[in-house]
Amino acid sequence: MEAYIPQGRFTLQWHITHRCNLRCRHCYQDDYSAFEGRAQLEKILDQYTELLTENKFKGLLNVTGGEPLTHPDLYWLLKTAADRGISTGVLTNGTLIGVEEAKKLRACGVDYVQISLDGCEKTHDEIRGKGSFDKAVRGINALK
């Protein structure tokens, strides 16, 4: 039996941290302090890049967490991946995105940012915490 090797795009959804600034009711993350150090990020990114090269895949790196914007090496990771020709996306709660963060994401060549909204303000805040809806909307507006 031959191994199945998919053609085309190979997506890596990478939880680079368990750290988060929110305490959502539905979240399965239970370690709010840990994150991968830069050396570990680089090692994993090198392995992913090698896999893409060997198999002639186009890469898509979805960076998430926890909350990826809490990671001190997020922008380095995104820029390094983009410099290697890997498309990048960030999956976030959006509450930590202001004008400066939006500029940094653009400068890193991020292809898209996905911000979680769980309904109208009341519903969203019941799930993610009071004021989180307004902060997420502020993040969306900063990305425009």
C-alpha positions as a printed NumPy array, in Angstrom:
array([[  0.   ,   0.   ,   0.   ],
       [  1.389,   3.389,  -0.987],
       [  1.35 ,   6.325,   1.4  ],
       [ -1.153,   9.043,   0.566],
       [  0.572,  12.362,  -0.034],
       [ -1.807,  15.282,  -0.618],
       [ -1.053,  17.674,  -3.457],
       [ -1.136,  21.439,  -3.243],
       [ -1.491,  23.335,   0.01 ],
       [ -0.452,  21.989,   3.4  ],
       [ -1.912,  23.876,   6.362],
       [ -0.405,  23.928,   9.827],
       [ -2.644,  25.241,  12.595],
       [ -0.197,  26.065,  15.344],
       [ -1.101,  26.813,  18.943],
       [  2.035,  28.771,  19.823],
       [  0.862,  29.462,  23.369],
       [ -1.69 ,  28.432,  25.96 ],
       [ -1.523,  31.913,  27.464],
       [ -4.614,  34.077,  27.049],
       [ -5.922,  37.393,  28.322],
       [ -9.514,  36.075,  28.516],
       [-11.185,  33.231,  30.405],
       [-13.861,  32.069,  27.968],
       [-16.483,  29.666,  29.282],
       [-16.026,  27.195,  26.425],
       [-12.229,  27.182,  26.242],
       [-10.296,  23.949,  26.686],
       [ -6.982,  25.704,  27.377],
       [ -6.034,  25.074,  30.987],
       [ -2.5  ,  26.452,  31.234],
       [ -2.603,  30.22 ,  31.126],
       [  1.111,  30.872,  31.541],
       [  3.011,  28.685,  29.064],
       [  4.307,  29.482,  25.597],
       [  6.915,  28.048,  23.256],
       [ 10.293,  29.834,  23.291],
       [ 11.838,  31.195,  20.093],
       [ 14.274,  28.284,  19.75 ],
       [ 11.385,  25.811,  19.797],
       [  9.369,  27.942,  17.357],
       [ 12.325,  28.07 ,  14.986],
       [ 12.859,  24.312,  15.192],
       [  9.214,  23.583,  14.371],
       [  9.128,  26.184,  11.58 ],
       [ 12.28 ,  24.652,  10.082],
       [ 10.653,  21.197,  10.123],
       [  7.477,  22.572,   8.532],
       [  9.5  ,  24.393,   5.853],
       [ 11.443,  21.208,   5.115],
       [  8.197,  19.239,   4.759],
       [  6.837,  21.845,   2.345],
       [ 10.017,  21.867,   0.262],
       [ 10.409,  18.087,   0.081],
       [  6.799,  17.581,  -1.007],
       [  6.436,  20.719,  -3.149],
       [  3.562,  21.964,  -0.981],
       [  2.4  ,  25.547,  -0.659],
       [  2.318,  26.355,   3.032],
       [ -0.398,  28.017,   5.06 ],
       [  0.453,  28.707,   8.686],
       [ -2.529,  29.495,  10.938],
       [ -1.177,  30.855,  14.218],
       [ -3.448,  30.605,  17.236],
       [ -3.299,  29.794,  20.932],
       [ -4.424,  30.601,  23.65 ],
       [ -4.144,  34.154,  22.44 ],
       [ -1.27 ,  34.414,  19.943],
       [ -0.807,  38.143,  20.517],
       [  0.397,  37.38 ,  24.055],
       [  3.439,  35.578,  22.624],
       [  6.585,  37.747,  22.56 ],
       [  7.853,  36.109,  19.346],
       [  4.627,  36.237,  17.323],
       [  5.773,  38.944,  14.912],
       [  9.156,  37.272,  14.413],
       [  7.419,  33.973,  13.585],
       [  4.99 ,  35.565,  11.125],
       [  7.724,  37.541,   9.336],
       [ 10.055,  34.538,   9.164],
       [  7.301,  32.338,   7.726],
       [  6.307,  34.992,   5.177],
       [  9.956,  35.433,   4.167],
       [ 10.016,  31.689,   3.435],
       [  7.021,  32.024,   1.105],
       [  4.527,  30.591,   3.586],
       [  1.098,  32.232,   3.714],
       [  0.139,  33.252,   7.242],
       [ -3.027,  33.855,   9.202],
       [ -3.692,  34.751,  12.818],
       [ -6.685,  33.379,  14.746],
       [ -7.327,  35.669,  17.705],
       [ -9.926,  37.025,  20.103],
       [ -8.988,  40.469,  18.739],
       [ -8.952,  42.245,  22.088],
       [ -5.216,  42.993,  21.996],
       [ -5.196,  44.479,  18.494],
       [ -4.783,  48.223,  18.37 ],
       [ -3.406,  50.455,  15.643],
       [  0.226,  49.53 ,  16.401],
       [ -0.455,  45.784,  16.445],
       [ -2.353,  46.08 ,  13.153],
       [  0.625,  47.875,  11.591],
       [  2.983,  45.162,  12.839],
       [  0.754,  42.412,  11.429],
       [  0.703,  44.165,   8.048],
       [  4.486,  44.626,   8.141],
       [  4.884,  40.883,   8.754],
       [  2.96 ,  40.104,   5.581],
       [  0.024,  38.415,   7.318],
       [ -2.549,  37.295,   4.754],
       [ -5.547,  37.386,   7.079],
       [ -6.652,  37.806,  10.676],
       [ -9.641,  35.857,  11.985],
       [-11.317,  37.426,  15.025],
       [-13.788,  35.41 ,  17.085],
       [-17.197,  36.96 ,  17.782],
       [-19.754,  34.82 ,  19.588],
       [-22.87 ,  36.824,  18.817],
       [-24.175,  40.21 ,  19.831],
       [-22.435,  42.182,  22.592],
       [-24.431,  40.685,  25.468],
       [-23.909,  37.072,  24.35 ],
       [-20.265,  37.58 ,  23.474],
       [-19.481,  39.228,  26.82 ],
       [-21.3  ,  36.486,  28.752],
       [-19.02 ,  33.928,  27.092],
       [-15.715,  35.823,  26.941],
       [-15.96 ,  38.467,  29.663],
       [-17.405,  41.933,  30.134],
       [-16.067,  44.456,  27.639],
       [-14.488,  41.866,  25.355],
       [-16.966,  42.522,  22.525],
       [-16.051,  46.215,  22.329],
       [-12.342,  45.373,  22.437],
       [-12.733,  42.8  ,  19.64 ],
       [-14.638,  45.315,  17.49 ],
       [-11.894,  47.871,  18.177],
       [ -9.413,  45.259,  16.917],
       [-11.448,  44.709,  13.763],
       [-11.555,  48.446,  13.113],
       [ -7.804,  48.78 ,  13.663],
       [ -7.226,  46.192,  10.94 ],
       [ -9.234,  48.073,   8.304]])
